[in-house]
Coordinates of C-alpha atoms in Angstrom, one line a residue:
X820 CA -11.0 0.3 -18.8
X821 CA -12.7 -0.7 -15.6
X822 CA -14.8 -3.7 -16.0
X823 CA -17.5 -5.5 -13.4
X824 CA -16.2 -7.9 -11.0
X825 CA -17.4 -11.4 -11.5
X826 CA -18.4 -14.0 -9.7
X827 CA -15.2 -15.4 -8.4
X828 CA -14.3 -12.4 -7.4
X829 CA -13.6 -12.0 -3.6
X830 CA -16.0 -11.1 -1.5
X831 CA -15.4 -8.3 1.3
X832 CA -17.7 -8.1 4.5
X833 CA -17.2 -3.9 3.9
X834 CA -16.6 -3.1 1.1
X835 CA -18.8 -3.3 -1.7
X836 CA -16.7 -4.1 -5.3
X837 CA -18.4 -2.2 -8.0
X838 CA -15.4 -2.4 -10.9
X839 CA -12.1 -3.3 -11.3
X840 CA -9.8 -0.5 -12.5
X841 CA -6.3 -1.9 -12.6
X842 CA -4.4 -5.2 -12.0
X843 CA -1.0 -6.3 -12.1
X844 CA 1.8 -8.6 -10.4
X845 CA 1.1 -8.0 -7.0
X846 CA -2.8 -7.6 -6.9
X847 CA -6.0 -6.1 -8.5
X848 CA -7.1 -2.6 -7.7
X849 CA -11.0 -2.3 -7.4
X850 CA -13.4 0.6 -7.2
X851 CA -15.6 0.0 -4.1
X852 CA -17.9 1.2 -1.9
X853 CA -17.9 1.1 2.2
X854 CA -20.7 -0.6 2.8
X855 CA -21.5 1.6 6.1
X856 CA -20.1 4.4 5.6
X857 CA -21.1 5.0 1.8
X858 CA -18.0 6.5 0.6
X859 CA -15.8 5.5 -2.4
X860 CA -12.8 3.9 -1.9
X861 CA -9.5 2.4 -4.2
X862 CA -9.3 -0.8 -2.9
X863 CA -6.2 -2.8 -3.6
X864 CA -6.3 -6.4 -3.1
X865 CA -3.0 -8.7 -2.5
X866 CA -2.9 -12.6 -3.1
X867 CA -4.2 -14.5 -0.8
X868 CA -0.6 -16.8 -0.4
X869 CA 0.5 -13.7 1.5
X870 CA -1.4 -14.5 4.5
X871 CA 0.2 -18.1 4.5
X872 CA 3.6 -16.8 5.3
X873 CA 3.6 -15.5 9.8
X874 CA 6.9 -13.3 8.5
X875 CA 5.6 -11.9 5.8
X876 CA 2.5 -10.9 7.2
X877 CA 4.2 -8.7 10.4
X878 CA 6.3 -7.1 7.5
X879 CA 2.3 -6.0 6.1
X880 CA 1.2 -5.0 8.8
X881 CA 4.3 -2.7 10.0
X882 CA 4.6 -1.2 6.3
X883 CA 1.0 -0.5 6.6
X884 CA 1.6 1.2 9.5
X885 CA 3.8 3.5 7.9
X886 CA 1.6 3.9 4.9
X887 CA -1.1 5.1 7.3
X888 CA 1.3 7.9 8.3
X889 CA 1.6 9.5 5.0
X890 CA -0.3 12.8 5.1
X891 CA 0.5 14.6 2.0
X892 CA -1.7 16.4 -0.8
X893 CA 0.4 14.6 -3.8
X894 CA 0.1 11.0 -2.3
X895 CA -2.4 9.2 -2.3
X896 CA -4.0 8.2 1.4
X897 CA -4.1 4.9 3.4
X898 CA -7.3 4.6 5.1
X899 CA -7.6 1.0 6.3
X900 CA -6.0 -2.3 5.5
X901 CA -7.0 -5.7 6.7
X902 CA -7.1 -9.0 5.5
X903 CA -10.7 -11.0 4.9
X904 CA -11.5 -13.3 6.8
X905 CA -12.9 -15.5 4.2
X906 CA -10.6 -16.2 1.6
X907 CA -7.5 -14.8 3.9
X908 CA -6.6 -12.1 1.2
X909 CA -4.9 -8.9 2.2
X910 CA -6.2 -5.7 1.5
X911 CA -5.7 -1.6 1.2
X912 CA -8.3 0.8 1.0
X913 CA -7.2 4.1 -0.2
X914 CA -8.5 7.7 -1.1
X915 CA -10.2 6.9 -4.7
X916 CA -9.0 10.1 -6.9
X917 CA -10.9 11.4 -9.4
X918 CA -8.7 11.6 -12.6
X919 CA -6.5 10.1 -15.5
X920 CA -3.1 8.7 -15.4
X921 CA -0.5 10.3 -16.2
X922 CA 0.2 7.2 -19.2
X923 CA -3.3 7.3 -20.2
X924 CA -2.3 10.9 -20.9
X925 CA 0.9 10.4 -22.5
X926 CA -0.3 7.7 -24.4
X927 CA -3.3 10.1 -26.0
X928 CA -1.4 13.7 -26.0
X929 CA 2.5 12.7 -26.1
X930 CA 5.1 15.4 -25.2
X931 CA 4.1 17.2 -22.4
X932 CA 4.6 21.3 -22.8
X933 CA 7.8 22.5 -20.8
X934 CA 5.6 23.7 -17.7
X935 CA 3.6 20.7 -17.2
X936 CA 6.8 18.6 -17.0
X937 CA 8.5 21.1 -14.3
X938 CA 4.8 20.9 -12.3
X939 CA 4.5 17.4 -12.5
X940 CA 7.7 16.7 -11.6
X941 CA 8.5 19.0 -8.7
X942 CA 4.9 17.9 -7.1
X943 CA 6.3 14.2 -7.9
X944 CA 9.8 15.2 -5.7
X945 CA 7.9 16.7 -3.2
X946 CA 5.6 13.8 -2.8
X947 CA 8.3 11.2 -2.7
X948 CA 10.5 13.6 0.2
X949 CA 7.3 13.0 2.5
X950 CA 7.1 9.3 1.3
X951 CA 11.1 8.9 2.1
X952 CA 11.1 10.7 5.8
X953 CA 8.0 10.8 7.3
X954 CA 8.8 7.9 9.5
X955 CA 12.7 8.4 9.9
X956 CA 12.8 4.9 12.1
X957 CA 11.1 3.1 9.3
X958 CA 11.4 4.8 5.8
X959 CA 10.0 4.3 2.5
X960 CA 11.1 3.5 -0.9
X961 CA 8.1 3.1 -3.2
X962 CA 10.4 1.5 -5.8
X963 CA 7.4 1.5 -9.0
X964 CA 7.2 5.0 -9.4
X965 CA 5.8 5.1 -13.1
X966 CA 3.3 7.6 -15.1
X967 CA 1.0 4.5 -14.7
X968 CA 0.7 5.0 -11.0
X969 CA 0.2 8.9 -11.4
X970 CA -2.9 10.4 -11.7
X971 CA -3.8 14.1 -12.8
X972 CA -6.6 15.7 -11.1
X973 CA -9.2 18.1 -13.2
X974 CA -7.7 20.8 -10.7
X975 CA -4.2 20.2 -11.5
X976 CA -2.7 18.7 -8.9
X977 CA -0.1 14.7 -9.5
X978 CA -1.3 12.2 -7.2
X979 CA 1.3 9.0 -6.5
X980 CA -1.1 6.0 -5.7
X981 CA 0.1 2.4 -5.5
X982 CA 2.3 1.0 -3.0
X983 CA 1.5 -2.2 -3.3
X984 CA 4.9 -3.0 -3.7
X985 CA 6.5 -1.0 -1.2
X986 CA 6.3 -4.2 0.8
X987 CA 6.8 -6.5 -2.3
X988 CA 9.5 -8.2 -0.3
X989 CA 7.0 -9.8 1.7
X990 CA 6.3 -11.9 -1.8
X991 CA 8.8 -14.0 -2.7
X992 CA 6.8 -17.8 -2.4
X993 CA 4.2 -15.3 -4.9
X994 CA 6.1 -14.3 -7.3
X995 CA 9.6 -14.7 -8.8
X996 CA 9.4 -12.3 -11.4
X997 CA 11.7 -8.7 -11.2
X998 CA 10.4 -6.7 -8.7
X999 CA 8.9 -3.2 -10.2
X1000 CA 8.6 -1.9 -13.7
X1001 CA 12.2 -2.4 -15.8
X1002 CA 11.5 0.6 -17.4
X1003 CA 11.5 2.7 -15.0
X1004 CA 13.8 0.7 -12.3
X1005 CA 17.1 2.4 -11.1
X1006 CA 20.2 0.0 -12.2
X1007 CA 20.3 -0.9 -8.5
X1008 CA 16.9 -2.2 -8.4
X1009 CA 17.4 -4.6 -11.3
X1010 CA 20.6 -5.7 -10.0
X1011 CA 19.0 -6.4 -6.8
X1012 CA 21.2 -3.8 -4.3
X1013 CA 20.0 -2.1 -1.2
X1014 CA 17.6 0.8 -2.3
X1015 CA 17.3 4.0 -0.8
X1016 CA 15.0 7.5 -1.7
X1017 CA 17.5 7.5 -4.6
X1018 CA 15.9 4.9 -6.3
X1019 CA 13.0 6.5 -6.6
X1020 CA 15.2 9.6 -8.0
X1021 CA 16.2 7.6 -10.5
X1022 CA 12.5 6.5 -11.7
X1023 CA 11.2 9.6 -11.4
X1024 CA 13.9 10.7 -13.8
X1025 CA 12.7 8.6 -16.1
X1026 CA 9.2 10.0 -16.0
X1027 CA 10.4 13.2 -16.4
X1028 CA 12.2 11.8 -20.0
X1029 CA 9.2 10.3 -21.1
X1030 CA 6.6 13.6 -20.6
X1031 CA 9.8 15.6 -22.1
X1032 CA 10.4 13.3 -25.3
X1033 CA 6.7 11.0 -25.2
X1034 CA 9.4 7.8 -25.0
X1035 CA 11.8 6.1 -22.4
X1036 CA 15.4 5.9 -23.0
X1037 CA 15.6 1.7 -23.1
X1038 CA 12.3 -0.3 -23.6
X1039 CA 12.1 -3.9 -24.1
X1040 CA 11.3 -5.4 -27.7
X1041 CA 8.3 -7.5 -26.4
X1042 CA 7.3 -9.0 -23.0
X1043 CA 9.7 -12.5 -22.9
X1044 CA 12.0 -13.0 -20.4
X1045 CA 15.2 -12.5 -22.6
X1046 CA 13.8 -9.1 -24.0
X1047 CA 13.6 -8.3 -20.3
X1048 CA 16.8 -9.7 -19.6
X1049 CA 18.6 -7.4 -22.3
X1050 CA 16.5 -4.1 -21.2
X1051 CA 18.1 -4.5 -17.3
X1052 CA 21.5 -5.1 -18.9
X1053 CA 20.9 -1.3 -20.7
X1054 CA 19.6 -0.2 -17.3
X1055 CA 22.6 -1.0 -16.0
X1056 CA 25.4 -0.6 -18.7
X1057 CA 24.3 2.1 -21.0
X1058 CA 23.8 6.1 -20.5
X1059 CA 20.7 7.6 -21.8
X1060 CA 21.0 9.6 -24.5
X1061 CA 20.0 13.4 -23.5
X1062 CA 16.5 14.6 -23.6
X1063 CA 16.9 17.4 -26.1
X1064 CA 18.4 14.5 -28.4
X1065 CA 14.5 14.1 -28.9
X1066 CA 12.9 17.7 -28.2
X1067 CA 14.9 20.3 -29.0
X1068 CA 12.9 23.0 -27.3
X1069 CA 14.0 21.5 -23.7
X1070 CA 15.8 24.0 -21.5
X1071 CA 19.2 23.1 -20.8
X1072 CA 19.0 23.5 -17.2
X1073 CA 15.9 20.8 -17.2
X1074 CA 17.9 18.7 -19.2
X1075 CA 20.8 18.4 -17.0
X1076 CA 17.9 17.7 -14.0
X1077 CA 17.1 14.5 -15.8
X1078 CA 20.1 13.5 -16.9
X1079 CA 21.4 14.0 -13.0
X1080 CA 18.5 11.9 -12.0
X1081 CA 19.2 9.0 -14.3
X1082 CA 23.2 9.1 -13.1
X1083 CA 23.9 5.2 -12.5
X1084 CA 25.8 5.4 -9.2
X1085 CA 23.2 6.8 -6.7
X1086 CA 26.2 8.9 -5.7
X1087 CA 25.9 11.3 -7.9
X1088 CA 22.3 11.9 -8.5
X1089 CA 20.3 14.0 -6.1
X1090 CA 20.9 12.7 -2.9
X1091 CA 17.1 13.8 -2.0
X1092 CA 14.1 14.3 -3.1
X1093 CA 13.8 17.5 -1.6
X1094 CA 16.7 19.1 -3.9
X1095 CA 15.4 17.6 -6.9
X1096 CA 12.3 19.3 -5.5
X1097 CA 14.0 22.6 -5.4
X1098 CA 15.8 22.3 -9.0
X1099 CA 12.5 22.0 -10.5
X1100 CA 11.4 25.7 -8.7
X1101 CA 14.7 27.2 -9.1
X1102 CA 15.4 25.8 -12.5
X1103 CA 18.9 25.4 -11.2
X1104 CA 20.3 21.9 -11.7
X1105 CA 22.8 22.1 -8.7
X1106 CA 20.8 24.1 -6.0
X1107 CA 22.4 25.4 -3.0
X1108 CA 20.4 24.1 0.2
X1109 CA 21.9 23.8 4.2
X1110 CA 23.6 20.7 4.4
X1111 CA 21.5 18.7 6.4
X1112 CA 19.1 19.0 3.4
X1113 CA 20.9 17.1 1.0
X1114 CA 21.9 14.1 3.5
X1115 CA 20.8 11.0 1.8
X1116 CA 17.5 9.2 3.6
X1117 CA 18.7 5.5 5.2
X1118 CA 17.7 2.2 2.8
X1119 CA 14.3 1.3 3.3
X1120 CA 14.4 -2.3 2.4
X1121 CA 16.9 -5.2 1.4
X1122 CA 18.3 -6.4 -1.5
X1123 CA 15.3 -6.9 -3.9
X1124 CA 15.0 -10.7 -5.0
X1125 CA 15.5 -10.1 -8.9
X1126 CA 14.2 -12.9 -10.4
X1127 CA 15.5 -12.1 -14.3
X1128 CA 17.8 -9.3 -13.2
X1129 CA 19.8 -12.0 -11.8
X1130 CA 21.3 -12.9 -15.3
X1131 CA 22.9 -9.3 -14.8
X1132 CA 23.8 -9.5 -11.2
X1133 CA 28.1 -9.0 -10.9
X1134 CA 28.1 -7.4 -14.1
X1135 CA 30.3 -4.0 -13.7
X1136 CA 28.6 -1.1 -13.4
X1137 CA 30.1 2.2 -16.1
X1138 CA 31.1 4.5 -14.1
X1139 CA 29.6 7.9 -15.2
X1140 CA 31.7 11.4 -15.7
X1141 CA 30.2 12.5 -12.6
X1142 CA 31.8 9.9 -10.2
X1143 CA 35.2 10.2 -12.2
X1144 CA 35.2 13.8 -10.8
X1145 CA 34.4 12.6 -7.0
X1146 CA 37.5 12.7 -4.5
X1147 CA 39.2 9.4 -3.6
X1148 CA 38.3 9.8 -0.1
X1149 CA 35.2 11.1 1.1
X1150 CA 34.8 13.5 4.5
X1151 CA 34.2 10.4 7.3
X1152 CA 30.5 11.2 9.1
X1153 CA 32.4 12.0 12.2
X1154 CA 33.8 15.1 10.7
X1155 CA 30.6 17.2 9.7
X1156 CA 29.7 19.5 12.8
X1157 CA 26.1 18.8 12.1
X1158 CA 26.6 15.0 13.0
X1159 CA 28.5 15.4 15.6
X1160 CA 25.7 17.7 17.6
X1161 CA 23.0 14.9 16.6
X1162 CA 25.0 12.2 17.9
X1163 CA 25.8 14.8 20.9
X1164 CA 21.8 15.2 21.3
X1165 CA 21.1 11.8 20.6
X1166 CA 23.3 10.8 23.4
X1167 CA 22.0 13.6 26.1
X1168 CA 18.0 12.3 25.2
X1169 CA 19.3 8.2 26.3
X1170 CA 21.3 9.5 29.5
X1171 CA 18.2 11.4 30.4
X1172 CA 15.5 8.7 29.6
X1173 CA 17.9 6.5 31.4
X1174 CA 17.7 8.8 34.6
X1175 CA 13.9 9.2 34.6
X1176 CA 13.3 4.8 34.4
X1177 CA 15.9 5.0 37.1
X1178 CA 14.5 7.5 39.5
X1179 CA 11.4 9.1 38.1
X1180 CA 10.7 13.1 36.7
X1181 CA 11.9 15.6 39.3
X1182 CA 8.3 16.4 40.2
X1183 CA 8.7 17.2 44.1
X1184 CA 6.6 14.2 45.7
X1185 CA 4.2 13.4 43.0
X1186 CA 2.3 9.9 42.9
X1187 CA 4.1 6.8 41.5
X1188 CA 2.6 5.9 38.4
X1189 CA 0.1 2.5 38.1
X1190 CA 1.9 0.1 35.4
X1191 CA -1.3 -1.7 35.7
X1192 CA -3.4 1.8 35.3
X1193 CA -1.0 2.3 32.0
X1194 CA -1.4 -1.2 30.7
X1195 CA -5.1 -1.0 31.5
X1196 CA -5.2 2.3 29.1
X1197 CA -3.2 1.4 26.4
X1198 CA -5.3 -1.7 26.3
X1199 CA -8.2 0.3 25.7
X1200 CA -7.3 2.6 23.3
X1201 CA -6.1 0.3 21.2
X1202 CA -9.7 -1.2 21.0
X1203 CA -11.5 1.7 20.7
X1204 CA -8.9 2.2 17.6
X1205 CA -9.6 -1.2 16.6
X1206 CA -13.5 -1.0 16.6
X1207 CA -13.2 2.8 14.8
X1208 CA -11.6 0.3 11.9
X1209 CA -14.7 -2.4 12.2
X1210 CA -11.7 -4.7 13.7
X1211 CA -14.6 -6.0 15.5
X1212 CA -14.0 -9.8 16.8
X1213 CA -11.3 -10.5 13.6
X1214 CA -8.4 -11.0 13.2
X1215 CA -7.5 -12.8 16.4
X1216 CA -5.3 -11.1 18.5
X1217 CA -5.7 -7.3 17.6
X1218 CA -9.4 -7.4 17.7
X1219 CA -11.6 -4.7 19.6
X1220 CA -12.8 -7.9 21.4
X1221 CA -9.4 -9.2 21.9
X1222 CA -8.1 -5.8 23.7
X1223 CA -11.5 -5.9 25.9
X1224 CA -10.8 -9.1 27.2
X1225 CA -7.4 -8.9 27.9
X1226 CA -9.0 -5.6 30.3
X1227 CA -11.3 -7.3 31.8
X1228 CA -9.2 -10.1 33.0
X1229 CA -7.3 -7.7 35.0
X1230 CA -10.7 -5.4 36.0
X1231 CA -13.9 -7.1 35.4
X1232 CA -15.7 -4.1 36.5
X1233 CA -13.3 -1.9 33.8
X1234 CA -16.8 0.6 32.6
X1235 CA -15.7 1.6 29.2
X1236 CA -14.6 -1.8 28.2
X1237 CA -17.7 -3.1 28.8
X1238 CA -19.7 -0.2 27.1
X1239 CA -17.5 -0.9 24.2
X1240 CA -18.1 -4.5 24.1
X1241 CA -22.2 -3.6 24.1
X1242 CA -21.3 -1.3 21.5
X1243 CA -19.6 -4.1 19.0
X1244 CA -22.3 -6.1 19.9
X1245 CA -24.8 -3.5 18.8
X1246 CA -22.8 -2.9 15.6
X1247 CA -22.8 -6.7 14.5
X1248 CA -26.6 -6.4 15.1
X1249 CA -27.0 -3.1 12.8
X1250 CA -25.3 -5.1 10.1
X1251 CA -27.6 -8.7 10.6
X1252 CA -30.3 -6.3 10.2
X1253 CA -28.9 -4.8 7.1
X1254 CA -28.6 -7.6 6.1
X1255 CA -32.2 -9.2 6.9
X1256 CA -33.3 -6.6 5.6
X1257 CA -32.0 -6.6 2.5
X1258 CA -33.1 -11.2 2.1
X1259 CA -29.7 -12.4 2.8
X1260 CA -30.9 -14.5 6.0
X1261 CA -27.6 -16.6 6.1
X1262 CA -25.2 -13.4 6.2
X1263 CA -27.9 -12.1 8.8
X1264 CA -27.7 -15.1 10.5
X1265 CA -23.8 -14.5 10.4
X1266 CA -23.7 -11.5 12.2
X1267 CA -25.8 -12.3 14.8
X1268 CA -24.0 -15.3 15.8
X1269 CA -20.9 -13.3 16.2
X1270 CA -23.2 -10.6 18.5
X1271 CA -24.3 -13.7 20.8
X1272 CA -20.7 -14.9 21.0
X1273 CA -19.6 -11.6 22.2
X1274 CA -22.2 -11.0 24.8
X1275 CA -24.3 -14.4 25.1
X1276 CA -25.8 -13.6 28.6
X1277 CA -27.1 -9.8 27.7
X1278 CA -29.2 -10.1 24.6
X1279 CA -31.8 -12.0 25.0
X1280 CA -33.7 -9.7 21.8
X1281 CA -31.0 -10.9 19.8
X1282 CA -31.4 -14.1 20.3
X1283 CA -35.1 -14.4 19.2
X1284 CA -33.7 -12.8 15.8
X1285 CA -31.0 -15.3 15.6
X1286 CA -33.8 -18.0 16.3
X1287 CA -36.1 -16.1 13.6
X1288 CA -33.0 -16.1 10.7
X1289 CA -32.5 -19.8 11.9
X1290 CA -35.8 -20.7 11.3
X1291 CA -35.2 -18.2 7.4
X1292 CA -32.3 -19.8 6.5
X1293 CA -34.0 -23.5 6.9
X1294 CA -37.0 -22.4 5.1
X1295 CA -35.0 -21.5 2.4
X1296 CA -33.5 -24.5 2.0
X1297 CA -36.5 -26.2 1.7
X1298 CA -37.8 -24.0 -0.4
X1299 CA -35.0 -25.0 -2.9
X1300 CA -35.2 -28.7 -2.6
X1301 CA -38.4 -28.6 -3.3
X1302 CA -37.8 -26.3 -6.4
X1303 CA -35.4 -28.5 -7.2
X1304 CA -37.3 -31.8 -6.8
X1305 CA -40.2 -30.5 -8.5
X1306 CA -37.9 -29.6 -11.8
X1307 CA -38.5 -32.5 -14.6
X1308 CA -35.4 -34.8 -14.3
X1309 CA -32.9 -34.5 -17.2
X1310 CA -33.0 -37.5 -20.0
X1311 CA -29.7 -38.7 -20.4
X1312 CA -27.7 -38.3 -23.4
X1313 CA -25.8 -41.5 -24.4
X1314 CA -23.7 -39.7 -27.1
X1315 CA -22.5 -37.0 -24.6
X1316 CA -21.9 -39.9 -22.1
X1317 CA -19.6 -41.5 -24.5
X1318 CA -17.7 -38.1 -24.9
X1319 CA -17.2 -37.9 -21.1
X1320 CA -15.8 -41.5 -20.9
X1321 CA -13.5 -40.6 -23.7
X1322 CA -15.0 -43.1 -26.4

């Protein structure tokens, strides 16, 4: 149920918070409007102690990075992230999708018919494959994939939102609780292992069991620690009993996809997304795909810090009939032909990157390059792409402003870095005006003392308005002391007096 934010609720220079729709562990998500370019937004906000931490932060920013990347019609899209300036709390913006969650759904209609499970879930696969390779030097494990953080669209497509703890590991001084949902977490994720795209295999296996049966296989008796405790310790010792234990009607085939999923060795489940992907549209549990299609996606992050699931940590894992029928000694890497001609290529790119820094393309005579040209236009495209994201004058050091200074240092005359300056200073006087205009002289005020401190020498306009907002600002001070001084003073109450002092 979304519900108004309140007055302690953060305050974001653009974005507007118009309701809260979900909160959890590792922020609140909020409904909210971009105050200049009017569009909706899901805006996920992270605790402030984030910001506190210089390590923790780079890991944001990189995984943000990666987040941005994500360009696929069943995830949910990353369109800025930041961290305000005023109460130093991190921050997503994301694609707000029209729809209900896929619990929500669950929770009101139960068992899902056979062809809404196979749809869900191969849309699911396919949207975690993107999520697991798009960025092969940096991939992704979303680790909390739940119905909860599913949405269903009136036209029918499964959306995954929710990575706010993709990066959880970046919270350890926040939190010390498990990290996910024990429900749904694979048995190496609540024994705090490595994690790769498997993981995530495993999770969504379980979301396939619950819209097949309306029920997870192990679920906790209440919310206490030990309740929690014993759950992980089913996680990771106990099979799941089959789905057609619960709904008769399943296909066989789709009940051997789940069961596959929830495997406890991540050896023997898929070893992608992509093929569980490809069971769900074949309805064959074991599809036959080219090798390099089934080679397992590299762990995204390290061991996750357990908290509670450390109680279970050393325990031995059951072995499952699948990894009973496994050789003793797999093929070594170096023997599949496919590696060895990606190692090969691998190697031929370096020798030749190494030749070109050494002597230059084979162009015939062509001009040396300028490192100082090159440095001169990275600089500036990283502040145009800076002031595209309103990374005006904050946060120090990947600023517009930062980037334009940095070029003018080394070319004072540079012309598009100082257009671009006049243009941030034109920006920051659009929103004092906004704001003026709307009676808030001291945000006004605000604004245009971050124009003037960009460009004090060329706006000479903008300095009578900072002089006129000044001049607001003091008035309405006044105007409430004397509102203030002219209110009848309160009597005191003895009795209540006492009750302070504790008599």
């Amino acid at each position: 149920m979304a519900s108004r934010p309140t007055r302690q609720t953060t305050r974001f220079d653009r974005y507007e918070l118009l309701d809260k729709v979900g909160e959890g562990g590792y922020g609140t998500v909020y409904r909210a409007r971009h105050r200049y370019l009017e569009k909706i937004f899901a805006l996920k906000v992270l605790p402030p102690a984030l910001r506190a931490d210089e390590e923790a932060m780079a890991r944001f920013e990189r995984e943000v990075k990666a987040l941005r990347r994500l360009d696929h019609p069943n995830v949910v899209a990353v369109h800025d992230a930041g961290v305000e300036e005023r109460s130093g709390a991190p921050y997503i913006a994301m694609t707000f999708v029209e729809g209900e969650t896929l619990h929500h759904y669950l929770e009101r209609s139960g068992a899902l018919p056979i062809d809404d499970v196979v749809r869900i879930g191969r849309q699911m696969a396919e949207a975690l494959h993107h999520v697991h390779t798009r960025d092969p030097e940096e991939p992704l494990v979303h680790r909390d994939v739940k119905p909860s953080n599913i949405i269903l669209t009136p036209d029918g497509r499964a959306v995954l939102t929710d990575f706010g703890i993709a990066f959880s590991e970046v919270l350890p001084r926040i939190s010390r609780e498990v990290i996910g949902t024990p429900e749904f977490m694979s048995p190496e994720q609540a024994d705090g292992r490595p994690l790769d795209g498997r993981s995530d295999v495993y999770s969504l296996g379980i979301v396939l069991y619950e819209c097949l049966t309306g029920r997870v296989p192990f679920e906790a008796a209440d919310t206490s620690p030990a309740a929690t405790a014993r759950l992980l310790g089913r996680v990771l010792d106990e099979a799941p009993e089959p789905a057609d234990t619960h709904r008769r009607d399943a296909p066989p085939w789709l009940v051997a996809v789940v069961q596959r999923c929830l495997e406890k060795d991540p050896a023997d489940r898929y070893p992608t997304a992509a093929v569980l992907a490809e069971a769900l549209r074949t309805g064959d549990p074991d599809p036959a795909l080219d090798a390099g299609a089934t080679d397992v996606v590299p762990a995204a992050v390290p061991p996750a810090r357990a908290g509670t699931a450390s109680a279970a940590a050393g325990r031995p894992t059951r072995r499952s009939p699948r990894a009973a029928q496994r050789p003793a000694e797999a093929t070594p890497p170096s023997a599949s032909p496919q590696r060895r001609w990606r190692v090969a290529a691998v190697s031929a790119v370096v020798v030749l990157l190494a030749a070109v820094a050494a002597f230059g393309w084979p162009d015939g005579g062509g001009e040396e390059a300028d490192p100082e040209a090159e440095r001169t236009a990275a600089l500036f495209q990283q502040a145009s792409a800076a002031f595209e994201d309103d990374r005006l004058t904050t946060p120090r050091g990947s600023s517009s402003y930062d980037f334009i200074q940095q070029i003018l240092a080394v070319d004072p005359d540079h012309e598009d870095a100082r257009d671009l300056r006049e243009r941030i200073v034109a920006r920051y006087e659009a929103w004092g005006d906004e704001e003026r205009d709307a009676g808030d002289y001291a945000e006004a005020l605000r604004y245009y003392d971050r124009a003037l401190a960009v460009a004090p020498d060329t706006t000479a306009a903008l300095a009578e308005k900072r002089g006129a907002m000044t001049a607001a600002v003091a008035e309405q001070q006044r105007d409430a002391s004397a509102e203030k001084a002219r209110r009848p003073p309160r009597r005191a109450n003895p009795k209540k007096a006492r009750e302070r002092l504790g008599w």
